[in-house]
XYZ file of C-alpha atoms in Angstrom:
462
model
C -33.823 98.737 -61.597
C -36.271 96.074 -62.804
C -34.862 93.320 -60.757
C -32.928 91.946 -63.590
C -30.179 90.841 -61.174
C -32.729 89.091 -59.265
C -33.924 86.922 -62.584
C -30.793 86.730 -64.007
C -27.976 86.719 -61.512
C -25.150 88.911 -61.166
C -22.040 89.176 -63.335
C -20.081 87.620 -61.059
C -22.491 85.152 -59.933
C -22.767 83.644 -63.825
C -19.432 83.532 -64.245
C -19.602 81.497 -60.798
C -22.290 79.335 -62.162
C -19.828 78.587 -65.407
C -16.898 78.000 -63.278
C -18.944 75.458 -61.471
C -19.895 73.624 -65.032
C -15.757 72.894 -65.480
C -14.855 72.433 -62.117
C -17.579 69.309 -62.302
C -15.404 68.248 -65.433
C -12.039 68.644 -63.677
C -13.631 66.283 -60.922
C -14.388 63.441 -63.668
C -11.046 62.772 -63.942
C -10.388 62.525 -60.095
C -11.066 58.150 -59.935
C -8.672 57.704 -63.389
C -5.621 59.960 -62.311
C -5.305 58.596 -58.598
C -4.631 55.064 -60.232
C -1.944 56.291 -62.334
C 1.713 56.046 -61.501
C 3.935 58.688 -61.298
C 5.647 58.108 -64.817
C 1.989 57.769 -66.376
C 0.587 61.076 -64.651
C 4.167 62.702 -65.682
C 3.570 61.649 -68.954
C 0.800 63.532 -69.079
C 2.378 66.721 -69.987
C 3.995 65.538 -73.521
C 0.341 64.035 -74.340
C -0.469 67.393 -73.707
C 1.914 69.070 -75.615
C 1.233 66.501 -78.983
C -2.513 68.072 -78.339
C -1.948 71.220 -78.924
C 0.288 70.903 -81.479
C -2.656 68.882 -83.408
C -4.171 72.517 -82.987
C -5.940 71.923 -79.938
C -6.755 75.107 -77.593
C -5.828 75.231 -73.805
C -9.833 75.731 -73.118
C -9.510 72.137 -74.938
C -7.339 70.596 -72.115
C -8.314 72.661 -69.161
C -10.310 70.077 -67.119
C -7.781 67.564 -67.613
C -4.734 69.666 -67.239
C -5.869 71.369 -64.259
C -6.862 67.753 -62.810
C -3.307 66.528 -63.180
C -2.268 69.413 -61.421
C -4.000 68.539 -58.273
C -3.644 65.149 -58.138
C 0.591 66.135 -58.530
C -0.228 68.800 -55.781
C -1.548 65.665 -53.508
C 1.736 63.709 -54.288
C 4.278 66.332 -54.069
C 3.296 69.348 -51.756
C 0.191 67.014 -50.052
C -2.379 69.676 -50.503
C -5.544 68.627 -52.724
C -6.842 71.670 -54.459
C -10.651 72.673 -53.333
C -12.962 73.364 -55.933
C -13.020 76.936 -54.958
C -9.752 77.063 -55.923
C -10.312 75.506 -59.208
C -12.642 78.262 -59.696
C -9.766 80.452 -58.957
C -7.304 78.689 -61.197
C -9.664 79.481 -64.184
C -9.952 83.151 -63.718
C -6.481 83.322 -63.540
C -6.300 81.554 -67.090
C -9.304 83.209 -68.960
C -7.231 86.711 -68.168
C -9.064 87.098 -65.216
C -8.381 89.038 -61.875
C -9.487 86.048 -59.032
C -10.508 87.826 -55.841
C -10.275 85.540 -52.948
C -9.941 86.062 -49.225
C -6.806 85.854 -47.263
C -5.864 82.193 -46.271
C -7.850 80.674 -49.271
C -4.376 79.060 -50.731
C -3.728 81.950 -53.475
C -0.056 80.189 -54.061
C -1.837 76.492 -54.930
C -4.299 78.283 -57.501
C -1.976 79.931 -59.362
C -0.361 76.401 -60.117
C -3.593 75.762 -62.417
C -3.516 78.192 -64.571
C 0.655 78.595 -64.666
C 1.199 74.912 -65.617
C -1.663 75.222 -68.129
C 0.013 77.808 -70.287
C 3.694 76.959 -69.765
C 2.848 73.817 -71.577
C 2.577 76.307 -74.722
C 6.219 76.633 -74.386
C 6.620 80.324 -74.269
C 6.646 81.053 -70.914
C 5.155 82.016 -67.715
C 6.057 84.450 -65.031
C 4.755 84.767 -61.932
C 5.300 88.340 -60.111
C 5.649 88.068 -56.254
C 6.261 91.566 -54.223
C 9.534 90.655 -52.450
C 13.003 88.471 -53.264
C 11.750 86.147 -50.450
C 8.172 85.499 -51.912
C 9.573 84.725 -55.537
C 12.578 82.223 -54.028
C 9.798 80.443 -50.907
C 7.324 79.932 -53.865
C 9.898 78.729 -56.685
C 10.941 76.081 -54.926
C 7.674 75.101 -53.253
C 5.146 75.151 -56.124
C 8.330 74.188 -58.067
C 7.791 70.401 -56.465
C 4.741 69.962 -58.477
C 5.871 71.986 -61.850
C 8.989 69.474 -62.009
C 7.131 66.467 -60.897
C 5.414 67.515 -63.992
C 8.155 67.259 -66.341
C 8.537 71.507 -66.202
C 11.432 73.800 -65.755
C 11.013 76.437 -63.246
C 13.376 79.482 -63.023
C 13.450 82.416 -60.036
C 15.004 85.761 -61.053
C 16.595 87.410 -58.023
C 18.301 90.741 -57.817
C 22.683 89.962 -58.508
C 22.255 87.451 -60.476
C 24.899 87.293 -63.868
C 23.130 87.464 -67.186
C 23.738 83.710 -68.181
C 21.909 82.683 -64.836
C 19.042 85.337 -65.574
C 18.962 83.778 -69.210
C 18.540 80.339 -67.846
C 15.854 81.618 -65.291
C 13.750 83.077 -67.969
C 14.257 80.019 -70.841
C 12.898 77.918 -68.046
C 8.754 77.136 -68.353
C 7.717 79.262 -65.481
C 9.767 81.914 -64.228
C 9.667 83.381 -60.284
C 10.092 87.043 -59.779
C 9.685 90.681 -58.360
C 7.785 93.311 -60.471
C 11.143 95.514 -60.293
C 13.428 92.602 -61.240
C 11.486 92.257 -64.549
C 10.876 95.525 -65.131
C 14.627 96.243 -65.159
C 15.811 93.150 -66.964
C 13.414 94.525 -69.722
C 15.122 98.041 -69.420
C 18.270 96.292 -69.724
C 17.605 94.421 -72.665
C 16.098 97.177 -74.494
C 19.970 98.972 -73.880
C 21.871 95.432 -75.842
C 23.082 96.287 -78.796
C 23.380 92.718 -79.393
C 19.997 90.243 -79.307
C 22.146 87.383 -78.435
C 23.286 89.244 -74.993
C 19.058 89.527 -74.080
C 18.129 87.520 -70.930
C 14.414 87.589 -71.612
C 12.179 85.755 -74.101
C 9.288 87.650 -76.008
C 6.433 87.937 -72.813
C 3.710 85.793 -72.995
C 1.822 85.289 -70.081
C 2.391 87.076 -66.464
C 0.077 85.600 -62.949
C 0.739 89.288 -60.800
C 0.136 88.335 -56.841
C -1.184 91.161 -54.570
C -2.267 92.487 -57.973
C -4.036 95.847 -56.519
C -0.844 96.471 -54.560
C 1.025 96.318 -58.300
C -1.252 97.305 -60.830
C -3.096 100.082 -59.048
C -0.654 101.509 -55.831
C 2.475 101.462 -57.823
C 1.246 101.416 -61.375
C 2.911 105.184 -62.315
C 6.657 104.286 -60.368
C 8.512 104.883 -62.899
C 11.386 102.032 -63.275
C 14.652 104.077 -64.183
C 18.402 102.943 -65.714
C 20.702 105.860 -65.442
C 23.913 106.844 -66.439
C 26.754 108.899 -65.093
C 26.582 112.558 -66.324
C 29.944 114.352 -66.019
C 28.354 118.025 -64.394
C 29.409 120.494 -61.988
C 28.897 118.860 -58.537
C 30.488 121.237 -56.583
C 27.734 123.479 -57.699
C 25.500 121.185 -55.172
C 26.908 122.036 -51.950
C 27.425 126.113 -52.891
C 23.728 125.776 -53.801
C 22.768 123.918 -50.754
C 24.360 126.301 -48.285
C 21.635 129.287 -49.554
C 18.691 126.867 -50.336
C 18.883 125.585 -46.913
C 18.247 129.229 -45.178
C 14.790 129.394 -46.864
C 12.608 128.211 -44.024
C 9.882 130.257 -43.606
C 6.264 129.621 -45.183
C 5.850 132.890 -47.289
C 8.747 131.888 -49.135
C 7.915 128.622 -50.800
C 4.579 127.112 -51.635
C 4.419 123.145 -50.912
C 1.979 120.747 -51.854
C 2.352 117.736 -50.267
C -0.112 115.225 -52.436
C 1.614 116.264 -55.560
C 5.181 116.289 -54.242
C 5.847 119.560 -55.194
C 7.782 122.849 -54.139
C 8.151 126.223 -55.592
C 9.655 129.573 -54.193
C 7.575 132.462 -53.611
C 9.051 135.633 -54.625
C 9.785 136.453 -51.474
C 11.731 132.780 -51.392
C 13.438 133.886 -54.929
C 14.691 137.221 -53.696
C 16.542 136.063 -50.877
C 17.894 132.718 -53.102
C 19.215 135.573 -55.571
C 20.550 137.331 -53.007
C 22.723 134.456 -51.349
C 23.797 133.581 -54.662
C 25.224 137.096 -55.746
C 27.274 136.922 -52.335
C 28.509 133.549 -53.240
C 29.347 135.158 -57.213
C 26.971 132.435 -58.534
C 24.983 135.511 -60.332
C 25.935 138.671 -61.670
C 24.415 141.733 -59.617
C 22.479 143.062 -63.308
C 21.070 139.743 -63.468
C 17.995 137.725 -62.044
C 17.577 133.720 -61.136
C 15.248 132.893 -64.304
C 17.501 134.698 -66.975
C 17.671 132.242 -69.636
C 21.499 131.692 -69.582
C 20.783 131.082 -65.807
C 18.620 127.984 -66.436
C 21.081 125.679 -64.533
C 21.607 127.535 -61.381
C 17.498 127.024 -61.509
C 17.808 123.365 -61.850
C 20.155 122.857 -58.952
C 18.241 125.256 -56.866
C 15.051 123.186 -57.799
C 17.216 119.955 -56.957
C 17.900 121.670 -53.444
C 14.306 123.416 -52.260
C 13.079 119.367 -53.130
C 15.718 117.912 -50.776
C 15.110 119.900 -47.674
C 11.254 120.372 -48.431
C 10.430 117.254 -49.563
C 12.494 114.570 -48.613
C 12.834 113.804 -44.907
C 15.524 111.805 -43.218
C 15.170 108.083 -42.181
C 11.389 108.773 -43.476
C 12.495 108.659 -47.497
C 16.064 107.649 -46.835
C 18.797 107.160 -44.540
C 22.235 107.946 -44.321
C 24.712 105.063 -43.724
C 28.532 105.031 -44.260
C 28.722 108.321 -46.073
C 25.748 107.751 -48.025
C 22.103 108.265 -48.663
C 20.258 105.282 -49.577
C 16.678 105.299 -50.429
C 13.834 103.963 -48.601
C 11.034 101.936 -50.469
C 7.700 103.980 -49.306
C 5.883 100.332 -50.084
C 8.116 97.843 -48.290
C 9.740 100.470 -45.903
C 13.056 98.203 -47.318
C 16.073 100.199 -48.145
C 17.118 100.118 -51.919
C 20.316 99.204 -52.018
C 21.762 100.711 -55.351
C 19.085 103.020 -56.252
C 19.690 106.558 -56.659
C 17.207 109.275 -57.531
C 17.962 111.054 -60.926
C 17.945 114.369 -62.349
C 20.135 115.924 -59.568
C 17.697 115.102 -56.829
C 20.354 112.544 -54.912
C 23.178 114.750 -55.453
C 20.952 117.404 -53.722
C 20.428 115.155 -50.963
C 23.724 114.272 -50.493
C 24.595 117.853 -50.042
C 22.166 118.640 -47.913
C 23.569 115.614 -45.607
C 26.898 116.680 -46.257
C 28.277 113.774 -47.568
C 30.502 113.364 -50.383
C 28.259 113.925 -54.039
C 28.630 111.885 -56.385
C 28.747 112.188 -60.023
C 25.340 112.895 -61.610
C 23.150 110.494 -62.965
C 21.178 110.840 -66.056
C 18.423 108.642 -67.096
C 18.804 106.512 -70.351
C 15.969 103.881 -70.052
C 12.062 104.140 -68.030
C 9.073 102.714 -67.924
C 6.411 102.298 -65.299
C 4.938 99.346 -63.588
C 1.650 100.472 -65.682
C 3.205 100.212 -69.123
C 5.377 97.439 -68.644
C 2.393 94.771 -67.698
C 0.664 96.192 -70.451
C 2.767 94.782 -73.144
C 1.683 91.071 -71.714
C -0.416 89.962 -74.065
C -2.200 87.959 -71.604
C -2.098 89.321 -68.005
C -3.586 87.780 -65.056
C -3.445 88.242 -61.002
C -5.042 87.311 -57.851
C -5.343 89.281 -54.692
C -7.692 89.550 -51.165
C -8.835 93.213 -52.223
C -10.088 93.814 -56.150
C -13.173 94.449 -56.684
C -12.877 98.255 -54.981
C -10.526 98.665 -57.701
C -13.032 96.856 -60.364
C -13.227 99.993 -62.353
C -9.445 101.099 -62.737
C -8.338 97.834 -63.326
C -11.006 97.263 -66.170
C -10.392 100.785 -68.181
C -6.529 100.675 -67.192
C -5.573 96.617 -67.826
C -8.907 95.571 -70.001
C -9.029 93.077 -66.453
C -12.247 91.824 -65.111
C -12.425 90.957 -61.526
C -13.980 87.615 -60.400
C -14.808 87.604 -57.084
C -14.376 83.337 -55.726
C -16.385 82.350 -52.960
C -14.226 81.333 -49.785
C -14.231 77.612 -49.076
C -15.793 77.358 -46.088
C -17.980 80.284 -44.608
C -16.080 83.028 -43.269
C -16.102 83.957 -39.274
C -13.598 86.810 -39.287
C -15.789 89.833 -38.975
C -14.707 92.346 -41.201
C -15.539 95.996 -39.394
C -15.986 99.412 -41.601
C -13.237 101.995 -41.708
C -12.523 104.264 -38.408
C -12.214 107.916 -39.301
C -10.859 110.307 -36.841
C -10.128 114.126 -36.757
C -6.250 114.435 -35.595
C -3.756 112.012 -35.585
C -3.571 111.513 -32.056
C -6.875 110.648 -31.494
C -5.772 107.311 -33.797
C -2.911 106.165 -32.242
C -4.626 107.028 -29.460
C -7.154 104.460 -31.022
C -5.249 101.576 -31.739
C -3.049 101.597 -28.958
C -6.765 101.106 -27.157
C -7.531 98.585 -29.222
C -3.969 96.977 -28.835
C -4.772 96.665 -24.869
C -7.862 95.401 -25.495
C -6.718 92.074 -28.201
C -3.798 91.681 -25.253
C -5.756 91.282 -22.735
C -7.633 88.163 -24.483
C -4.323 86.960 -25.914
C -4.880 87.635 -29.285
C -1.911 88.817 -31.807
C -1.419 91.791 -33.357
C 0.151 92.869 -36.826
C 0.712 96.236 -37.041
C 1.623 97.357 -40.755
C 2.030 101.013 -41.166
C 3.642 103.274 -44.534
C 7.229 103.322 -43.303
C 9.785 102.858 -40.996
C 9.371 106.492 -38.927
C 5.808 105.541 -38.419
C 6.915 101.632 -36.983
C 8.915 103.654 -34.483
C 6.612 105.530 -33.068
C 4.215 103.265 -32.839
C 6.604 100.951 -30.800
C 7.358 104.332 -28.810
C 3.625 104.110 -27.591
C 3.635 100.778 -27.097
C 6.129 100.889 -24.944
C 4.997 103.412 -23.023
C 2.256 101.516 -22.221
C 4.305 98.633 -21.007
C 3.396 96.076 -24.172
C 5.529 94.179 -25.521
């Protein structure tokens, strides 16, 4: 208002300017480390260690620590870290969310601050979005962490419990959000501490942290158990549920995920189900001792309202398996609880299985929270500056890219029907084609991928 920003700087740009300060520091020791051998810069993590023992802080040893790092980097991986990327490497360990373009080496930072406070001994994990992310990364930052004299662990989904315990005593641990949100699920069912894979948490480096943190933050993670209940019950239900199709007799909302019968809708459910002797004639759907013939009826109106097939699952071999709405991956495994996959099935008519019940959940939100410090890096934050801050206690840092960057970014496209879009970017398609440029595609799930490629071919593109 009165040009404060303009005397003062922005936030970000002081933080910048304090970054810079240290990353001069980490240079100082560029000349001294390259003459080193490899057993003298190895050695540099047990001097390390004695330091902070002596009660030294890990601010103490930053510009040091984080210059060993990179001068490993250059013998093991041959990639030197830039100073941008320093800059990086120090939000991540001040609890920071670094923002930094695509292609700016987001893997390499996180090195920094990971070896930094795995050489407290307690732990670091580092949360990747896919099996193939956590195992690629593992084992090619991994060069550098055991050049360094550290353990590094990956946690992938089938692993035994003494693997997974191994994994997670390691330094620095690789994984997917879901892997450690269920191993912590799991633990928390051990009636014995001795059978726990996982250590107290300590310090967590989130990658695509919006994508984590903000899109999936309320998925709730979910350990169920088997629930002996009436499952023919399913299919009788289905075979009435399935004849309410028209709109004045259920009320959808789509953003909410939610379905309801109209009374028009509960009527004809109450009559199908006095034909089928589900429901005495003197009696009506929402009597209380009919409260479970309302929860299976519930279960059904979701399944055909709601849940679409090979859009939110699939059916394969004589059974419905889920569909990850993120990764457009199927789950193998995963079930949906509270009657909702036993619904499904029915409505599929394939055999139902015994009903679930859940015994252990938390969300992606909740679980990150108990870090007590939490830090990520990602392309796209500072949109989400707000949510993260109120939500995570997270500030976003926003790093400068190395060199200037040419890619022009353009402003959203907003169009009235569908078909105008596709209609849109298979236009724009032709048009990065014809100059030979390539084009990733991403879209919400697999239905969407098809059609797209139906249009594309159509047009004759490969």
């Amino acid at each position: 208002m009165f040009g404060l920003e303009k005397v003062f700087g922005s936030y970000n740009s002081r933080i910048i300017k304090g970054y810079e300060r240290i990353v001069r520091e980490i240079n100082s020791y560029d000349e001294r480390l390259s003459k080193l051998s490899d057993d003298e810069l190895r050695h540099k993590t047990t001097e390390f260690k004695e330091i902070l023992r002596d009660g030294k802080t890990l601010d103490d040893i930053l510009p040091e620590a984080f210059a060993v790092v990179r001068e490993a980097a250059v013998r093991t991986v041959e990639m030197r870290h830039f100073d941008v990327q320093l800059m990086g490497g120090i939000a991540l360990h001040k609890g920071c969310i670094a923002e930094m373009k695509t292609g700016e080496g987001k893997t390499l930072v996180a090195t920094l601050a990971v070896y930094l406070n795995a050489l407290t001994g307690k732990g670091v994990h580092v949360v990747t979005v896919n099996d193939y992310l956590a195992k690629r990364d593992a084992g090619w930052m991994g060069r550098i962490y055991r050049f360094l004299d550290l353990s590094v662990g990956v946690i992938v989904g089938s692993m035994w419990d003494g693997a997974k315990r191994d994994a997670y005593n390691a330094d620095i641990t690789y994984g997917t959000n879901h892997e450690f949100g269920f191993d912590y699920l799991r633990d928390n069912l051990k009636f014995d501490k001795a059978e726990m894979v996982m250590r107290p948490f300590n310090f967590a480096v989130v990658d695509e942290v919006d994508s984590i943190l903000i899109d999936e933050a309320r998925t709730p993670l979910i350990i169920s158990g088997v629930d002996e209940g009436s499952i023919q019950l399913y299919s009788a239900v289905d075979s009435v549920v399935k004849t309410i199709a028209n709109a004045d007799e259920f009320d959808k909302d789509e953003k909410s995920r939610v379905v309801t019968l109209t009374d028009i809708g509960v009527e004809k459910v109450e009559k199908g189900l006095k034909a089928l002797g589900l429901l005495d004639e003197d009696t009506t759907l929402y009597d209380h001792h009919n409260i479970s013939l309302v929860y299976h009826v519930n279960c059904a109106l979701k399944a055909h309202r709601l849940f679409t097939k090979n859009v939110d699952y699939i059916v394969k071999d004589g059974q419905v398996l889920i569909i990850d709405e993120f990764t457009g991956r199927i789950m193998d495994g995963r079930r949906y609880s509270e009657g909702l996959h036993q619904a499904i099935e029915a409505k599929e008519h394939v055999e139902v299985k015994t009903e679930s019940q859940t015994i252990a959940t938390i969300s992606y939100q909740n679980l990150f929270r108990l870090y007590p410090k939490l830090s990520g890096m990602t392309g796209t934050a500072m949109t989400e500056e707000a949510e993260f801050d109120e939500i995570y206690k997270l500030k976003v840092v926003s790093i400068p890219s190395n060199k200037p960057v040419i890619r022009v970014d353009h402003e959203d496209s907003i169009f009235l029907t569908l078909e105008e879009k596709d209609k849109a970017v298979v236009n724009l398609i032709k048009e990065c084609i014809a100059r030979n440029q390539p084009v990733l595609v991403g879209t919400t799930n697999i239905d969407r991928s098809e059609y797209v490629s139906h249009l594309l071919t159509k047009e004759k593109i490969k």
